[in-house]
CSV table of N, CA and C in Angstrom, one decimal:
chain,number,residue,atom,x,y,z
D,1,ASN,N,-30.6,-26.6,25.1
D,1,ASN,CA,-32.0,-26.5,24.3
D,1,ASN,C,-31.1,-26.6,22.5
D,2,ASP,N,-30.0,-25.6,22.3
D,2,ASP,CA,-28.9,-25.2,21.5
D,2,ASP,C,-27.8,-27.2,21.3
D,3,ALA,N,-28.2,-27.8,21.9
D,3,ALA,CA,-27.3,-28.9,22.4
D,3,ALA,C,-28.3,-29.9,21.0
D,4,ARG,N,-30.1,-30.1,21.6
D,4,ARG,CA,-30.1,-31.0,20.8
D,4,ARG,C,-30.4,-30.7,20.0
D,5,PRO,N,-30.1,-30.2,18.5
D,5,PRO,CA,-29.9,-30.7,17.1
D,5,PRO,C,-28.6,-31.6,16.8
D,6,VAL,N,-27.4,-30.9,17.1
D,6,VAL,CA,-26.4,-32.0,17.3
D,6,VAL,C,-26.3,-33.9,17.6
D,7,LEU,N,-27.4,-33.2,18.8
D,7,LEU,CA,-27.7,-34.8,19.9
D,7,LEU,C,-28.9,-35.4,19.0
D,8,ARG,N,-29.5,-34.8,17.9
D,8,ARG,CA,-30.5,-35.7,16.4
D,8,ARG,C,-29.1,-36.5,15.9
D,9,ARG,N,-28.4,-35.1,15.0
D,9,ARG,CA,-27.4,-36.1,14.7
D,9,ARG,C,-26.3,-36.8,15.2
D,10,PHE,N,-25.8,-37.2,16.4
D,10,PHE,CA,-25.4,-38.6,16.2
D,10,PHE,C,-26.5,-39.7,16.6
D,11,ARG,N,-27.7,-39.4,16.7
D,11,ARG,CA,-28.4,-40.1,17.0
D,11,ARG,C,-28.8,-41.0,16.0
D,12,ALA,N,-28.6,-40.3,14.5
D,12,ALA,CA,-28.5,-40.3,13.5
D,12,ALA,C,-27.0,-41.4,13.1
D,13,SER,N,-27.0,-40.9,13.4
D,13,SER,CA,-25.3,-41.2,12.5
D,13,SER,C,-24.8,-43.5,12.5
D,14,LYS,N,-25.4,-43.5,14.0
D,14,LYS,CA,-26.7,-44.6,13.6
D,14,LYS,C,-24.7,-45.6,14.4
D,15,THR,N,-23.7,-44.7,15.1
D,15,THR,CA,-22.7,-45.0,15.9
D,15,THR,C,-23.6,-44.9,18.0
D,16,PRO,N,-24.0,-45.8,18.2
D,16,PRO,CA,-24.8,-46.3,19.7
D,16,PRO,C,-23.7,-45.3,20.5
D,17,SER,N,-23.2,-45.5,20.4
D,17,SER,CA,-21.7,-45.0,21.4
D,17,SER,C,-21.7,-44.0,21.9
D,18,GLN,N,-21.6,-43.4,20.1
D,18,GLN,CA,-21.4,-42.0,20.5
D,18,GLN,C,-22.7,-41.5,21.1
D,19,ALA,N,-23.9,-41.7,19.9
D,19,ALA,CA,-25.0,-41.8,20.7
D,19,ALA,C,-25.4,-40.8,21.6
D,20,ALA,N,-24.6,-42.3,22.4
D,20,ALA,CA,-25.3,-42.7,24.5
D,20,ALA,C,-24.3,-41.2,24.7
D,21,TYR,N,-22.7,-40.8,24.7
D,21,TYR,CA,-21.1,-40.7,25.2
D,21,TYR,C,-22.6,-39.1,25.1
D,22,ALA,N,-23.3,-38.6,24.3
D,22,ALA,CA,-23.0,-37.1,22.8
D,22,ALA,C,-25.0,-36.9,24.7
D,23,THR,N,-25.6,-38.2,24.9
D,23,THR,CA,-26.5,-37.9,25.3
D,23,THR,C,-26.8,-37.8,27.4
D,24,LEU,N,-25.1,-38.4,27.2
D,24,LEU,CA,-24.6,-38.3,29.0
D,24,LEU,C,-24.1,-37.5,29.2
D,25,LEU,N,-23.7,-36.6,27.9
D,25,LEU,CA,-22.7,-34.8,28.0
D,25,LEU,C,-24.1,-33.6,28.5
D,26,LEU,N,-24.5,-33.8,27.6
D,26,LEU,CA,-26.0,-32.8,27.1
D,26,LEU,C,-26.9,-33.1,28.7
D,27,GLY,N,-26.6,-35.0,29.4
D,27,GLY,CA,-27.7,-34.4,31.0
D,27,GLY,C,-27.0,-33.4,31.8
D,28,LEU,N,-25.3,-34.4,31.7
D,28,LEU,CA,-24.7,-33.4,32.4
D,28,LEU,C,-24.1,-31.8,32.9
D,29,ALA,N,-24.7,-31.7,31.7
D,29,ALA,CA,-25.1,-30.5,31.3
D,29,ALA,C,-26.0,-29.8,31.8
D,30,SER,N,-27.3,-31.3,31.1
D,30,SER,CA,-29.4,-30.2,31.6
D,30,SER,C,-28.4,-30.3,33.0
D,31,GLY,N,-27.9,-30.9,33.8
D,31,GLY,CA,-28.1,-30.8,35.7
D,31,GLY,C,-26.9,-30.4,35.8
D,32,ARG,N,-26.5,-29.4,35.3
D,32,ARG,CA,-25.6,-28.4,36.3
D,32,ARG,C,-25.9,-27.1,36.4
D,33,ILE,N,-26.9,-26.6,35.8
D,33,ILE,CA,-27.3,-25.6,35.1
D,33,ILE,C,-29.0,-25.9,35.5
D,34,GLY,N,-29.1,-27.2,36.9
D,34,GLY,CA,-30.5,-26.8,37.2
D,34,GLY,C,-31.5,-27.5,36.6
D,35,ALA,N,-31.7,-27.9,36.0
D,35,ALA,CA,-32.2,-28.8,34.9
D,35,ALA,C,-32.1,-30.2,35.7
D,36,THR,N,-33.0,-30.5,36.7
D,36,THR,CA,-32.5,-31.6,36.8
D,36,THR,C,-33.7,-32.6,36.3
D,37,GLY,N,-34.7,-32.8,36.8
D,37,GLY,CA,-35.5,-33.7,35.3
D,37,GLY,C,-35.4,-33.4,34.3
D,38,GLU,N,-35.0,-33.0,33.2
D,38,GLU,CA,-34.0,-33.3,32.4
D,38,GLU,C,-33.1,-33.8,32.3
D,39,ALA,N,-32.2,-33.8,33.1
D,39,ALA,CA,-31.4,-34.9,32.9
D,39,ALA,C,-31.5,-35.8,33.6
D,40,ARG,N,-32.4,-36.3,34.3
D,40,ARG,CA,-32.6,-37.6,34.6
D,40,ARG,C,-32.7,-38.3,33.9
D,41,ALA,N,-33.6,-37.8,32.6
D,41,ALA,CA,-35.2,-38.2,31.6
D,41,ALA,C,-32.8,-38.5,30.6
D,42,LEU,N,-32.2,-37.3,30.9
D,42,LEU,CA,-31.9,-37.1,29.1
D,42,LEU,C,-30.3,-38.3,29.6
D,43,LEU,N,-29.8,-39.0,31.3
D,43,LEU,CA,-28.8,-39.5,31.2
D,43,LEU,C,-29.8,-41.0,31.3
D,44,ALA,N,-31.0,-41.7,31.8
D,44,ALA,CA,-31.6,-42.6,31.8
D,44,ALA,C,-31.6,-43.7,30.5
D,45,SER,N,-32.1,-42.1,29.3
D,45,SER,CA,-31.7,-42.5,27.8
D,45,SER,C,-30.0,-42.5,27.5
D,46,ALA,N,-28.7,-42.1,28.1
D,46,ALA,CA,-28.1,-42.8,27.8
D,46,ALA,C,-27.4,-43.9,28.5
D,47,ALA,N,-28.1,-44.3,29.6
D,47,ALA,CA,-27.0,-45.4,30.1
D,47,ALA,C,-28.5,-46.3,29.3
D,48,GLU,N,-29.9,-46.4,29.2
D,48,GLU,CA,-30.4,-47.6,27.7
D,48,GLU,C,-29.8,-47.7,26.9
D,49,MET,N,-28.9,-46.9,26.6
D,49,MET,CA,-28.2,-47.2,25.1
D,49,MET,C,-26.7,-47.3,25.4
D,50,PHE,N,-26.3,-47.5,26.4
D,50,PHE,CA,-25.1,-48.4,27.1
D,50,PHE,C,-25.0,-50.0,27.4
D,51,ARG,N,-26.3,-50.1,27.6
D,51,ARG,CA,-27.0,-50.9,28.2
D,51,ARG,C,-27.5,-51.7,26.7
D,52,ALA,N,-28.2,-51.4,26.1
D,52,ALA,CA,-28.0,-52.0,24.4
D,52,ALA,C,-27.1,-51.6,24.2
D,53,ASP,N,-25.8,-51.6,24.5
D,53,ASP,CA,-24.5,-51.4,22.8
D,53,ASP,C,-23.9,-52.3,24.1
D,54,GLY,N,-24.3,-52.8,25.1
D,54,GLY,CA,-23.6,-54.4,25.9
D,54,GLY,C,-21.8,-53.0,26.3
D,55,GLU,N,-22.1,-51.7,26.8
D,55,GLU,CA,-21.2,-51.1,27.8
D,55,GLU,C,-21.5,-51.3,29.2
D,56,GLN,N,-21.3,-52.0,29.3
D,56,GLN,CA,-21.7,-51.4,30.9
D,56,GLN,C,-21.4,-50.6,32.2
D,57,PRO,N,-19.7,-50.8,31.9
D,57,PRO,CA,-18.2,-49.8,32.1
D,57,PRO,C,-19.3,-48.3,32.3
D,58,ARG,N,-19.5,-47.9,30.9
D,58,ARG,CA,-20.1,-46.9,30.5
D,58,ARG,C,-21.6,-45.9,31.4
D,59,VAL,N,-22.8,-47.8,31.4
D,59,VAL,CA,-23.6,-47.5,32.4
D,59,VAL,C,-23.4,-47.8,34.4
D,60,ASP,N,-22.5,-48.0,34.2
D,60,ASP,CA,-21.6,-47.4,35.7
D,60,ASP,C,-21.7,-46.0,34.7
D,61,GLU,N,-20.6,-46.0,34.5
D,61,GLU,CA,-20.9,-43.7,34.6
D,61,GLU,C,-21.5,-42.4,35.2
D,62,VAL,N,-22.5,-43.7,33.5
D,62,VAL,CA,-24.0,-42.7,33.5
D,62,VAL,C,-24.6,-42.9,35.0
D,63,THR,N,-24.3,-44.2,35.5
D,63,THR,CA,-25.8,-44.2,37.6
D,63,THR,C,-24.3,-42.9,37.7
D,64,VAL,N,-23.0,-43.3,37.9
D,64,VAL,CA,-22.5,-42.3,39.5
D,64,VAL,C,-22.8,-40.4,39.1
D,65,ARG,N,-23.5,-40.6,37.3
D,65,ARG,CA,-23.4,-38.5,37.1
D,65,ARG,C,-24.4,-38.8,37.5
D,66,THR,N,-25.6,-39.6,37.7
D,66,THR,CA,-26.8,-39.2,37.4
D,66,THR,C,-26.5,-39.3,39.1
D,67,ALA,N,-26.1,-39.4,40.1
D,67,ALA,CA,-25.4,-39.2,41.2
D,67,ALA,C,-25.5,-37.8,41.3
D,68,GLU,N,-24.7,-37.7,40.6
D,68,GLU,CA,-24.1,-36.1,40.7
D,68,GLU,C,-24.8,-34.9,41.1
D,69,VAL,N,-25.1,-35.3,39.1
D,69,VAL,CA,-26.7,-33.8,39.5
D,69,VAL,C,-27.4,-34.4,40.5
D,70,LEU,N,-27.6,-35.8,40.9
D,70,LEU,CA,-29.3,-35.6,41.8
D,70,LEU,C,-29.3,-34.7,42.6
D,71,VAL,N,-27.0,-34.3,43.8
D,71,VAL,CA,-27.0,-34.0,45.0
D,71,VAL,C,-27.0,-32.1,44.0
D,72,ILE,N,-26.6,-31.9,42.7
D,72,ILE,CA,-27.3,-31.3,42.5
D,72,ILE,C,-28.1,-30.8,42.8
D,73,GLY,N,-29.4,-30.8,42.2
D,73,GLY,CA,-30.1,-30.9,42.3
D,73,GLY,C,-31.2,-31.2,43.8
D,74,ASP,N,-31.1,-31.2,44.7
D,74,ASP,CA,-30.9,-31.4,46.5
D,74,ASP,C,-31.8,-33.1,46.5
D,75,GLU,N,-31.4,-33.8,46.1
D,75,GLU,CA,-32.2,-34.5,46.2
D,75,GLU,C,-31.0,-36.2,46.6
D,76,PRO,N,-30.3,-35.8,48.8
D,76,PRO,CA,-29.4,-36.9,48.0
D,76,PRO,C,-30.1,-37.7,48.8
D,77,GLY,N,-31.0,-38.2,48.9
D,77,GLY,CA,-31.5,-39.7,49.3
D,77,GLY,C,-31.5,-40.8,48.6
D,78,ASP,N,-32.2,-39.6,46.7
D,78,ASP,CA,-31.3,-40.9,46.0
D,78,ASP,C,-30.2,-40.9,45.1
D,79,ALA,N,-29.5,-40.1,45.5
D,79,ALA,CA,-28.3,-39.6,45.2
D,79,ALA,C,-27.1,-40.5,45.8
D,80,LEU,N,-28.3,-40.7,47.1
D,80,LEU,CA,-27.1,-42.2,47.9
D,80,LEU,C,-27.1,-43.2,47.3
D,81,ASP,N,-28.6,-43.9,47.5
D,81,ASP,CA,-29.4,-45.2,47.4
D,81,ASP,C,-28.6,-45.0,45.8
D,82,LEU,N,-27.5,-44.2,44.2
D,82,LEU,CA,-27.0,-44.8,43.6
D,82,LEU,C,-26.0,-45.2,44.3
D,83,VAL,N,-25.1,-44.2,44.5
D,83,VAL,CA,-23.8,-44.3,45.7
D,83,VAL,C,-23.1,-45.3,45.8
D,84,GLU,N,-25.2,-45.9,46.9
D,84,GLU,CA,-24.3,-47.4,47.3
D,84,GLU,C,-24.2,-48.6,46.8
D,85,GLY,N,-24.8,-48.1,45.9
D,85,GLY,CA,-25.6,-49.1,45.1
D,85,GLY,C,-24.1,-50.1,44.2
D,86,LEU,N,-23.3,-49.2,43.7
D,86,LEU,CA,-22.1,-49.9,42.6
D,86,LEU,C,-21.2,-49.2,44.2
D,87,LEU,N,-21.5,-48.4,45.2
D,87,LEU,CA,-19.8,-48.4,46.3
D,87,LEU,C,-20.0,-50.1,46.3
D,88,ALA,N,-21.4,-50.9,46.7
D,88,ALA,CA,-21.4,-52.6,47.1
D,88,ALA,C,-20.6,-53.3,46.3
D,89,GLU,N,-20.7,-52.7,44.7
D,89,GLU,CA,-20.3,-54.1,44.0
D,89,GLU,C,-18.4,-52.7,43.9
D,90,ARG,N,-16.9,-52.9,44.7
D,90,ARG,CA,-15.7,-52.3,45.4
D,90,ARG,C,-15.3,-52.9,43.4
D,91,ARG,N,-15.4,-53.0,43.0
D,91,ARG,CA,-14.8,-53.9,41.4
D,91,ARG,C,-15.4,-52.5,40.7
D,92,ARG,N,-16.5,-52.7,40.0
D,92,ARG,CA,-17.0,-51.6,39.4
D,92,ARG,C,-16.8,-50.5,39.7
D,93,ALA,N,-17.0,-50.0,41.2
D,93,ALA,CA,-16.9,-48.9,41.8
D,93,ALA,C,-16.1,-48.4,41.6
D,94,ALA,N,-13.8,-49.2,41.8
D,94,ALA,CA,-13.1,-48.6,41.7
D,94,ALA,C,-12.8,-47.4,41.1
D,95,PRO,N,-13.4,-47.7,39.4
D,95,PRO,CA,-12.2,-45.6,38.2
D,95,PRO,C,-13.5,-44.9,39.0
D,96,TRP,N,-14.2,-44.7,39.8
D,96,TRP,CA,-15.1,-43.7,39.9
D,96,TRP,C,-15.0,-43.3,41.8
D,97,LEU,N,-14.4,-44.0,42.3
D,97,LEU,CA,-14.2,-43.5,44.4
D,97,LEU,C,-14.7,-42.6,44.7
D,98,PRO,N,-13.1,-41.9,43.9
D,98,PRO,CA,-13.3,-40.1,44.2
D,98,PRO,C,-15.0,-39.3,44.3
D,99,LEU,N,-15.4,-39.6,43.0
D,99,LEU,CA,-16.5,-39.1,42.6
D,99,LEU,C,-17.2,-39.5,43.4
D,100,LEU,N,-17.4,-40.8,43.7
D,100,LEU,CA,-18.3,-41.4,44.7
D,100,LEU,C,-18.6,-40.9,46.4
D,101,TYR,N,-17.1,-41.0,46.2
D,101,TYR,CA,-17.5,-40.7,47.7
D,101,TYR,C,-17.2,-39.4,48.3
D,102,ARG,N,-17.1,-38.2,46.8
D,102,ARG,CA,-17.7,-36.7,47.2
D,102,ARG,C,-18.8,-36.4,46.8
D,103,THR,N,-19.6,-37.1,46.3
D,103,THR,CA,-20.9,-37.7,45.8
D,103,THR,C,-21.7,-37.7,47.8
D,104,ARG,N,-21.3,-39.4,48.5
D,104,ARG,CA,-21.9,-39.7,49.4
D,104,ARG,C,-21.2,-38.5,50.7
D,105,GLY,N,-20.5,-37.8,49.7
D,105,GLY,CA,-20.0,-37.1,51.7
D,105,GLY,C,-21.4,-35.4,51.0
D,106,LEU,N,-20.8,-35.0,50.0
D,106,LEU,CA,-22.2,-33.4,49.7
D,106,LEU,C,-23.7,-34.2,49.4
D,107,ALA,N,-23.6,-35.7,49.8
D,107,ALA,CA,-25.2,-35.7,50.6
D,107,ALA,C,-25.4,-36.0,51.3
D,108,LEU,N,-25.2,-36.5,51.9
D,108,LEU,CA,-24.8,-37.0,54.1
D,108,LEU,C,-25.7,-35.8,54.5
D,109,ALA,N,-24.0,-34.6,53.7
D,109,ALA,CA,-24.3,-33.0,54.9
D,109,ALA,C,-25.5,-33.1,54.2
D,110,GLN,N,-25.8,-33.3,53.2
D,110,GLN,CA,-27.1,-32.5,52.5
D,110,GLN,C,-28.2,-32.6,53.5
D,111,LEU,N,-27.7,-34.0,53.9
D,111,LEU,CA,-28.5,-34.8,54.7
D,111,LEU,C,-28.3,-34.4,55.9
D,112,ALA,N,-27.9,-33.2,56.9
D,112,ALA,CA,-27.5,-33.0,58.0
D,112,ALA,C,-26.3,-33.5,58.5
D,113,ASP,N,-26.2,-34.7,58.1
D,113,ASP,CA,-25.0,-35.9,58.7
D,113,ASP,C,-23.6,-34.9,58.7
D,114,VAL,N,-23.2,-34.3,58.7
D,114,VAL,CA,-21.8,-33.8,59.0
D,114,VAL,C,-21.1,-34.3,59.4
D,115,PRO,N,-20.6,-35.2,60.0
D,115,PRO,CA,-19.6,-35.5,60.6
D,115,PRO,C,-19.3,-37.4,59.9
D,116,ALA,N,-20.4,-37.4,59.1
D,116,ALA,CA,-20.3,-39.0,58.4
D,116,ALA,C,-19.2,-38.0,56.8
D,117,ALA,N,-20.3,-36.5,56.3
D,117,ALA,CA,-19.8,-35.7,55.5
D,117,ALA,C,-18.8,-35.5,55.1
D,118,LEU,N,-17.5,-35.1,56.2
D,118,LEU,CA,-16.5,-35.1,56.4
D,118,LEU,C,-15.2,-36.0,56.1
D,119,VAL,N,-16.6,-37.0,57.1
D,119,VAL,CA,-15.6,-38.5,56.4
D,119,VAL,C,-15.8,-39.2,55.2
D,120,CYS,N,-16.9,-38.5,54.3
D,120,CYS,CA,-16.7,-38.9,53.0
D,120,CYS,C,-15.5,-38.1,52.1
D,121,ILE,N,-15.6,-37.0,52.3
D,121,ILE,CA,-14.9,-36.5,51.9
D,121,ILE,C,-13.4,-36.8,52.1
D,122,ASP,N,-12.9,-36.5,52.9
D,122,ASP,CA,-11.8,-37.1,53.1
D,122,ASP,C,-11.5,-38.0,52.6
D,123,GLU,N,-11.9,-39.8,52.8
D,123,GLU,CA,-11.7,-40.6,51.3
D,123,GLU,C,-11.8,-40.5,50.0
D,124,ALA,N,-12.5,-39.1,49.6
D,124,ALA,CA,-12.7,-38.3,48.3
D,124,ALA,C,-11.5,-38.2,48.3
D,125,LEU,N,-10.5,-37.6,49.1
D,125,LEU,CA,-9.6,-37.0,49.0
D,125,LEU,C,-8.4,-37.9,48.2
D,126,HIS,N,-8.3,-39.0,49.5
D,126,HIS,CA,-6.9,-39.8,48.9
D,126,HIS,C,-7.5,-40.5,48.0
D,127,ALA,N,-9.1,-41.4,47.9
D,127,ALA,CA,-8.4,-42.2,46.4
D,127,ALA,C,-8.3,-41.0,45.0
D,128,ALA,N,-8.3,-39.6,45.5
D,128,ALA,CA,-8.0,-38.6,44.6
D,128,ALA,C,-7.1,-38.8,44.5
D,129,ILE,N,-6.2,-38.7,45.2
D,129,ILE,CA,-4.6,-38.6,45.6
D,129,ILE,C,-4.1,-40.1,45.2
D,130,ASP,N,-4.6,-41.1,45.5
D,130,ASP,CA,-4.1,-42.9,45.2
D,130,ASP,C,-4.3,-42.5,43.4
D,131,ALA,N,-5.4,-42.2,42.6
D,131,ALA,CA,-5.2,-42.7,41.7
D,131,ALA,C,-4.5,-41.4,41.2
D,132,SER,N,-3.8,-40.3,41.7
D,132,SER,CA,-2.7,-39.1,40.4
D,132,SER,C,-4.0,-38.3,39.9
D,133,ALA,N,-5.3,-38.1,40.2
D,133,ALA,CA,-6.4,-37.2,39.9
D,133,ALA,C,-6.3,-35.8,40.3
D,134,LEU,N,-5.6,-35.1,39.8
D,134,LEU,CA,-5.2,-34.0,39.6
D,134,LEU,C,-6.8,-33.3,40.0
D,135,HIS,N,-7.2,-33.1,39.0
D,135,HIS,CA,-8.9,-32.7,39.0
D,135,HIS,C,-9.9,-33.0,40.0
D,136,GLU,N,-9.6,-34.1,40.7
D,136,GLU,CA,-10.1,-35.3,41.8
D,136,GLU,C,-10.4,-34.7,43.2
D,137,GLN,N,-9.0,-34.2,43.2
D,137,GLN,CA,-8.4,-33.8,44.3
D,137,GLN,C,-9.6,-32.0,44.5
D,138,ALA,N,-8.8,-31.7,43.9
D,138,ALA,CA,-9.7,-30.3,43.4
D,138,ALA,C,-10.4,-30.1,43.8
D,139,PHE,N,-11.7,-31.2,43.4
D,139,PHE,CA,-13.1,-31.6,43.1
D,139,PHE,C,-13.9,-31.9,44.9
D,140,ALA,N,-12.1,-32.4,45.3
D,140,ALA,CA,-12.9,-33.3,47.0
D,140,ALA,C,-12.5,-31.6,48.0
D,141,LEU,N,-11.5,-30.4,47.2
D,141,LEU,CA,-10.9,-29.6,48.6
D,141,LEU,C,-12.0,-28.6,48.3
D,142,ASP,N,-12.8,-28.5,47.3
D,142,ASP,CA,-13.8,-27.9,46.4
D,142,ASP,C,-15.6,-28.2,47.8
D,143,ALA,N,-15.4,-29.4,47.4
D,143,ALA,CA,-16.3,-30.2,48.3
D,143,ALA,C,-16.5,-29.9,50.4
D,144,LEU,N,-15.6,-29.8,50.0
D,144,LEU,CA,-14.6,-29.3,51.4
D,144,LEU,C,-15.0,-28.5,52.2
D,145,VAL,N,-14.6,-27.7,51.2
D,145,VAL,CA,-14.9,-26.2,51.7
D,145,VAL,C,-16.1,-25.8,51.9
D,146,ARG,N,-16.8,-26.5,51.3
D,146,ARG,CA,-18.6,-25.6,51.5
D,146,ARG,C,-19.1,-26.5,52.8
D,147,VAL,N,-18.5,-27.8,52.8
D,147,VAL,CA,-19.0,-28.9,54.3
D,147,VAL,C,-18.4,-28.7,55.2
D,148,LEU,N,-17.3,-27.0,55.4
D,148,LEU,CA,-16.4,-26.8,56.8
D,148,LEU,C,-17.5,-26.2,57.5
D,149,PRO,N,-17.7,-25.8,56.4
D,149,PRO,CA,-18.5,-24.4,57.5
D,149,PRO,C,-19.4,-24.8,58.8
D,150,LEU,N,-20.0,-26.1,57.9
D,150,LEU,CA,-21.3,-26.5,58.8
D,150,LEU,C,-20.4,-27.7,59.5
D,151,ALA,N,-19.9,-27.7,59.9
D,151,ALA,CA,-19.3,-27.9,60.9
D,151,ALA,C,-18.7,-27.6,61.7
D,152,THR,N,-18.2,-26.6,61.3
D,152,THR,CA,-18.1,-25.1,62.1
D,152,THR,C,-19.0,-24.2,62.3
D,153,ALA,N,-20.6,-24.5,62.6
D,153,ALA,CA,-21.4,-23.7,62.6
D,153,ALA,C,-21.1,-23.6,63.9
D,154,GLY,N,-20.8,-23.8,65.1
D,154,GLY,CA,-20.9,-23.0,66.4
D,154,GLY,C,-19.5,-21.9,66.6
D,155,ILE,N,-18.5,-21.9,66.2
D,155,ILE,CA,-17.6,-21.3,65.8
D,155,ILE,C,-17.3,-20.5,65.1
D,156,PRO,N,-18.5,-18.9,64.7
D,156,PRO,CA,-18.7,-19.1,63.8
D,156,PRO,C,-17.8,-18.9,62.2
D,157,ARG,N,-16.1,-18.1,63.4
D,157,ARG,CA,-15.2,-17.4,62.3
D,157,ARG,C,-14.8,-18.5,62.0
D,158,THR,N,-14.4,-19.6,62.4
D,158,THR,CA,-13.2,-21.0,62.0
D,158,THR,C,-13.5,-21.5,60.4
D,159,GLY,N,-14.9,-21.5,60.6
D,159,GLY,CA,-15.0,-22.5,59.3
D,159,GLY,C,-15.1,-21.6,57.8
D,160,PRO,N,-15.9,-19.8,57.6
D,160,PRO,CA,-15.4,-19.9,56.5
D,160,PRO,C,-13.7,-19.5,56.7
D,161,LEU,N,-12.8,-19.0,58.0
D,161,LEU,CA,-11.4,-18.9,57.9
D,161,LEU,C,-10.8,-20.5,57.1
D,162,LEU,N,-10.4,-20.7,57.7
D,162,LEU,CA,-10.2,-22.4,57.2
D,162,LEU,C,-10.6,-22.5,55.2
D,163,ALA,N,-12.0,-22.7,55.3
D,163,ALA,CA,-12.7,-22.1,54.3
D,163,ALA,C,-11.3,-22.0,52.9
D,164,ASP,N,-11.5,-20.4,53.6
D,164,ASP,CA,-10.4,-19.3,52.5
D,164,ASP,C,-8.7,-20.0,52.6
D,165,ALA,N,-8.8,-20.3,53.6
D,165,ALA,CA,-7.1,-21.0,53.5
D,165,ALA,C,-7.3,-21.8,53.1
D,166,ILE,N,-8.4,-23.2,52.6
D,166,ILE,CA,-8.3,-23.9,52.3
D,166,ILE,C,-8.3,-23.6,50.5
D,167,SER,N,-9.0,-22.9,49.8
D,167,SER,CA,-9.0,-22.6,48.6
D,167,SER,C,-8.1,-21.7,48.4
D,168,GLN,N,-6.8,-20.7,49.3
D,168,GLN,CA,-6.5,-19.5,48.7
D,168,GLN,C,-5.3,-20.9,48.2
D,169,ARG,N,-5.2,-21.2,49.3
D,169,ARG,CA,-3.9,-22.8,49.2
D,169,ARG,C,-3.3,-23.1,47.4
D,170,TYR,N,-5.2,-23.9,47.4
D,170,TYR,CA,-5.0,-24.1,47.2
D,170,TYR,C,-5.6,-23.6,45.1
D,171,ALA,N,-5.5,-22.9,44.9
D,171,ALA,CA,-6.4,-22.2,44.1
D,171,ALA,C,-7.4,-22.7,42.8
D,172,LEU,N,-8.2,-22.6,44.1
D,172,LEU,CA,-10.1,-23.5,44.0
D,172,LEU,C,-10.6,-22.1,43.3
D,173,PHE,N,-11.0,-21.3,43.1
D,173,PHE,CA,-11.6,-20.8,42.9
D,173,PHE,C,-11.1,-18.6,42.0
D,174,ALA,N,-10.0,-19.5,42.0
D,174,ALA,CA,-8.3,-18.9,41.0
D,174,ALA,C,-9.5,-18.1,39.4
């Protein structure tokens, strides 16, 4: 709520791309604190502003970020629809592959398709390595740490041990 006056100033400044980007960031922040409904509305608004300004790559970014927020909000079906739509157009998806694969993996894990989730997270990690995107590598490893215990549920000590080893090795939670 404290960011709303800033957003109003951006909108009043008549710089559409800056207002759209501020709206995108506020949508992400809202989603990350669990206000999924507000996040969806803000992200839809940001997409419309970018679209009106002719910035299709930014519209794609909003789509990817919306899928990420939907996974955070435990709406995996809607998230998968957005991810699959962008992945169908490989050229448009290219800049977002690590995030798209990670989001797909987490959504599949929420839908209890753990083997497919692990494959997607593996794709996310390798896409991040190929892009030399260290932050995306860390996010992919974090996703792996969260999903791995689901894959090893029948062997109760293995999942947490592997997750701890990955976390310690890559200092994910330092």
